[in-house]
């Protein structure tokens, strides 16, 4: 089944403790992206990747890092999480115009 | 920055009625897409309309695009309880980024 998977689905952590949210797609898509969703703000793009080893900042990249060492994986790294990074995170992949979204990761930073 | 804005923010209708929501955007686009999100889950692509198209249909969905007014509308005909969800417009600026609005929450009452 074609899909985008994210892990973990739920995470509660403390300020400053490094964490990684994994994203994997099995559709051989070149384009992958991370978004965060906050009430009243819709989805805002954090980072995106056009292909392996090619990444670029989206609208809200501060406090986040990404890497794209393999085509199928696009992990999101929070080196020192802060409470304002509490949010619902979505990974997406695309071959063309339409984006396929993962199920989301709900992150709470206390 | 957010490119699209949906209107209304929330909509409540009776099963069988039509639901219409609008999206306005600020700059020229390559295409405009509509996505649906069921509560707390990932977004699902519904329909895409390109900048040179004026109207598009997909099942019970009808999308219009007016590039002179920088606006789009999504019509769901003969609504069902399963249509209860949030609907987002996303503008593709042809720079490998989708810009999402804050969404319209649709509730279909039985």
Tab-separated table of C-alpha atoms in Angstrom:
chain	number	residue	atom	x	y	z
A	1	UNK	CA	0.000	0.000	0.000
A	2	UNK	CA	1.307	3.421	-1.005
A	3	UNK	CA	1.765	5.473	2.113
A	4	UNK	CA	3.696	7.979	4.166
A	5	UNK	CA	4.495	6.835	7.681
A	6	UNK	CA	5.566	8.885	10.656
A	7	UNK	CA	6.930	7.852	14.025
A	8	UNK	CA	6.185	8.415	16.754
A	9	UNK	CA	2.537	9.393	16.464
A	10	UNK	CA	2.489	11.000	19.887
A	11	UNK	CA	5.384	12.380	21.895
A	12	UNK	CA	5.612	14.281	25.151
A	13	UNK	CA	9.055	15.602	25.967
A	14	UNK	CA	10.805	18.238	28.026
A	15	UNK	CA	12.477	21.437	26.973
A	16	UNK	CA	15.959	20.913	25.569
A	17	UNK	CA	15.844	17.162	25.038
A	18	UNK	CA	16.800	16.404	21.447
A	19	UNK	CA	14.286	14.418	19.458
A	20	UNK	CA	13.789	13.064	15.954
A	21	UNK	CA	10.522	12.427	14.165
A	22	UNK	CA	10.932	9.969	11.342
A	23	UNK	CA	9.132	10.072	8.010
A	24	UNK	CA	9.225	7.407	5.348
A	25	UNK	CA	7.448	6.996	2.013
A	26	UNK	CA	7.242	3.949	-0.228
A	27	UNK	CA	6.195	5.695	-3.439
A	28	UNK	CA	9.657	6.609	-4.734
A	29	UNK	CA	8.739	10.283	-4.540
A	30	UNK	CA	11.525	12.800	-5.006
A	31	UNK	CA	9.834	15.657	-3.158
A	32	UNK	CA	9.232	15.522	0.595
A	33	UNK	CA	8.170	18.182	3.043
A	34	UNK	CA	7.470	18.864	6.725
A	35	UNK	CA	4.610	21.015	7.998
A	36	UNK	CA	3.364	22.045	11.363
A	37	UNK	CA	-0.292	22.692	12.074
A	38	UNK	CA	-1.444	25.055	14.787
A	39	UNK	CA	-5.013	26.152	15.572
A	40	UNK	CA	-6.120	29.070	13.428
A	41	UNK	CA	-2.906	29.064	11.402
A	42	UNK	CA	-3.411	26.145	9.061
A	43	UNK	CA	-0.330	24.311	7.863
A	44	UNK	CA	2.993	26.038	7.672
A	45	UNK	CA	5.930	24.545	5.850
A	46	UNK	CA	9.077	23.909	7.892
A	47	UNK	CA	11.510	22.356	5.397
A	48	UNK	CA	11.289	20.605	2.083
A	49	UNK	CA	13.535	18.412	-0.017
A	50	UNK	CA	13.644	18.160	-3.777
A	51	UNK	CA	15.750	15.007	-3.767
A	52	UNK	CA	18.503	13.188	-1.905
A	53	UNK	CA	20.920	15.640	-0.286
A	54	UNK	CA	18.834	18.622	-1.484
A	55	UNK	CA	16.908	20.450	1.248
A	56	UNK	CA	15.637	23.987	1.673
A	57	UNK	CA	13.880	26.115	4.262
A	58	UNK	CA	10.151	26.636	4.257
A	59	UNK	CA	8.289	29.394	6.061
A	60	UNK	CA	9.090	28.431	9.677
A	61	UNK	CA	12.471	26.627	9.789
A	62	UNK	CA	13.818	28.087	13.039
A	63	UNK	CA	14.555	25.432	15.647
A	64	UNK	CA	14.371	22.526	13.185
A	65	UNK	CA	16.831	20.511	11.126
A	66	UNK	CA	16.282	17.926	8.419
A	67	UNK	CA	18.364	15.510	6.411
A	68	UNK	CA	17.744	13.535	3.233
A	69	UNK	CA	20.304	10.788	2.935
A	70	UNK	CA	17.935	8.339	1.274
A	71	UNK	CA	15.050	8.973	-1.083
A	72	UNK	CA	12.458	7.310	1.125
A	73	UNK	CA	13.359	8.958	4.463
A	74	UNK	CA	13.142	12.563	5.612
A	75	UNK	CA	13.595	12.886	9.384
A	76	UNK	CA	12.780	16.064	11.295
A	77	UNK	CA	15.195	16.896	14.091
A	78	UNK	CA	14.571	19.214	17.008
A	79	UNK	CA	17.978	19.771	18.616
A	80	UNK	CA	16.658	21.685	21.627
A	81	UNK	CA	12.857	21.641	21.690
A	82	UNK	CA	10.987	24.489	23.281
A	83	UNK	CA	7.319	24.787	24.347
A	84	UNK	CA	6.493	26.908	21.275
A	85	UNK	CA	7.267	23.840	19.157
A	86	UNK	CA	4.285	22.048	20.665
A	87	UNK	CA	2.249	21.296	17.571
A	88	UNK	CA	0.878	18.712	15.179
A	89	UNK	CA	3.498	17.791	12.575
A	90	UNK	CA	2.877	16.344	9.145
A	91	UNK	CA	5.251	14.881	6.633
A	92	UNK	CA	4.254	14.814	2.974
A	93	UNK	CA	5.687	13.494	-0.261
A	94	UNK	CA	4.963	14.200	-3.889
A	95	UNK	CA	5.859	13.135	-7.388
A	96	UNK	CA	4.160	16.076	-9.048
A	97	UNK	CA	1.481	18.470	-7.878
A	98	UNK	CA	-0.543	16.388	-5.413
A	99	UNK	CA	0.967	15.822	-1.980
A	100	UNK	CA	0.461	12.684	0.091
A	101	UNK	CA	0.391	13.260	3.813
A	102	UNK	CA	1.404	11.095	6.722
A	103	UNK	CA	-0.935	10.565	9.702
A	104	UNK	CA	0.703	13.237	11.838
A	105	UNK	CA	2.829	13.405	14.980
A	106	UNK	CA	1.426	15.238	17.968
A	107	UNK	CA	4.324	16.737	19.906
A	108	UNK	CA	4.063	18.323	23.326
A	109	UNK	CA	7.082	20.074	24.818
A	110	UNK	CA	6.804	20.898	28.522
B	1	UNK	CA	3.587	33.350	4.861
B	2	UNK	CA	0.011	32.171	4.315
B	3	UNK	CA	-1.134	32.763	0.791
B	4	UNK	CA	-4.679	31.475	0.979
B	5	UNK	CA	-7.555	32.332	3.254
B	6	UNK	CA	-10.730	30.284	3.459
B	7	UNK	CA	-14.162	31.651	4.151
B	8	UNK	CA	-16.198	30.911	6.177
B	9	UNK	CA	-14.132	29.576	9.068
B	10	UNK	CA	-16.939	27.206	9.998
B	11	UNK	CA	-20.052	25.911	8.283
B	12	UNK	CA	-22.892	23.777	9.615
B	13	UNK	CA	-25.387	22.227	7.219
B	14	UNK	CA	-28.075	19.567	7.119
B	15	UNK	CA	-27.376	16.275	5.416
B	16	UNK	CA	-28.365	16.518	1.769
B	17	UNK	CA	-27.681	20.252	1.499
B	18	UNK	CA	-24.851	21.764	-0.492
B	19	UNK	CA	-21.777	23.248	1.161
B	20	UNK	CA	-19.815	26.077	-0.402
B	21	UNK	CA	-16.550	27.467	0.810
B	22	UNK	CA	-14.263	30.060	-0.680
B	23	UNK	CA	-10.554	30.662	-0.866
B	24	UNK	CA	-8.809	33.923	-1.644
B	25	UNK	CA	-5.116	34.247	-2.355
B	26	UNK	CA	-2.638	37.018	-2.904
B	27	UNK	CA	-0.211	36.295	-5.730
B	28	UNK	CA	-0.227	34.535	-9.088
B	29	UNK	CA	-0.404	30.783	-8.858
B	30	UNK	CA	0.507	27.733	-10.894
B	31	UNK	CA	-2.414	25.743	-9.551
B	32	UNK	CA	-4.767	25.618	-6.580
B	33	UNK	CA	-5.574	22.455	-4.667
B	34	UNK	CA	-8.206	21.490	-2.124
B	35	UNK	CA	-7.525	19.045	0.692
B	36	UNK	CA	-9.740	17.457	3.333
B	37	UNK	CA	-8.690	16.679	6.879
B	38	UNK	CA	-10.715	14.514	9.208
B	39	UNK	CA	-10.238	15.397	12.857
B	40	UNK	CA	-6.570	15.099	13.862
B	41	UNK	CA	-5.599	13.083	10.810
B	42	UNK	CA	-3.508	13.677	7.727
B	43	UNK	CA	-4.709	15.725	4.786
B	44	UNK	CA	-6.169	14.013	1.760
B	45	UNK	CA	-5.974	15.550	-1.694
B	46	UNK	CA	-9.395	16.218	-3.236
B	47	UNK	CA	-8.953	18.140	-6.446
B	48	UNK	CA	-6.507	20.333	-8.336
B	49	UNK	CA	-7.346	23.163	-10.702
B	50	UNK	CA	-4.700	24.779	-12.866
B	51	UNK	CA	-4.398	28.500	-13.446
B	52	UNK	CA	-5.713	28.187	-17.012
B	53	UNK	CA	-8.836	26.289	-15.914
B	54	UNK	CA	-12.058	27.882	-14.698
B	55	UNK	CA	-14.047	24.941	-13.401
B	56	UNK	CA	-13.459	21.332	-12.526
B	57	UNK	CA	-15.645	18.498	-11.269
B	58	UNK	CA	-14.886	15.344	-9.349
B	59	UNK	CA	-17.842	13.296	-8.153
B	60	UNK	CA	-19.855	15.546	-5.807
B	61	UNK	CA	-17.139	18.203	-5.813
B	62	UNK	CA	-17.099	21.267	-8.014
B	63	UNK	CA	-14.223	23.725	-7.942
B	64	UNK	CA	-14.085	27.095	-9.646
B	65	UNK	CA	-11.138	29.400	-10.102
B	66	UNK	CA	-11.223	33.106	-10.912
B	67	UNK	CA	-7.657	34.279	-11.406
B	68	UNK	CA	-8.747	37.882	-11.991
B	69	UNK	CA	-10.251	37.961	-8.500
B	70	UNK	CA	-7.633	35.610	-7.069
B	71	UNK	CA	-10.313	33.381	-5.617
B	72	UNK	CA	-11.590	29.832	-5.741
B	73	UNK	CA	-14.654	28.065	-4.444
B	74	UNK	CA	-15.327	24.465	-3.474
B	75	UNK	CA	-18.876	23.167	-3.675
B	76	UNK	CA	-19.856	19.847	-2.109
B	77	UNK	CA	-23.257	18.758	-3.350
B	78	UNK	CA	-25.717	16.505	-1.510
B	79	UNK	CA	-23.602	16.472	1.644
B	80	UNK	CA	-23.274	13.402	3.833
B	81	UNK	CA	-22.237	12.913	7.439
B	82	UNK	CA	-18.912	11.570	6.163
B	83	UNK	CA	-18.183	14.987	4.634
B	84	UNK	CA	-17.753	16.405	8.143
B	85	UNK	CA	-14.139	17.565	8.095
B	86	UNK	CA	-11.898	20.580	7.662
B	87	UNK	CA	-11.217	21.723	4.121
B	88	UNK	CA	-8.073	23.556	3.087
B	89	UNK	CA	-7.113	25.334	-0.061
B	90	UNK	CA	-3.451	25.268	-1.011
B	91	UNK	CA	-1.810	27.440	-3.614
B	92	UNK	CA	1.107	26.210	-5.656
B	93	UNK	CA	3.362	29.088	-6.580
B	94	UNK	CA	5.499	26.911	-8.861
B	95	UNK	CA	8.404	27.082	-6.455
B	96	UNK	CA	7.958	23.600	-5.005
B	97	UNK	CA	6.012	24.966	-2.050
B	98	UNK	CA	2.350	24.670	-1.198
B	99	UNK	CA	0.879	27.472	0.880
B	100	UNK	CA	-2.156	26.466	2.928
B	101	UNK	CA	-4.959	28.526	4.365
B	102	UNK	CA	-6.347	28.099	7.870
B	103	UNK	CA	-9.248	25.962	6.654
B	104	UNK	CA	-13.029	25.770	6.777
B	105	UNK	CA	-14.561	23.380	9.293
B	106	UNK	CA	-17.684	21.737	7.880
B	107	UNK	CA	-20.196	19.955	10.088
B	108	UNK	CA	-22.925	17.944	8.405
B	109	UNK	CA	-25.886	17.299	10.714
B	110	UNK	CA	-27.910	14.122	10.299
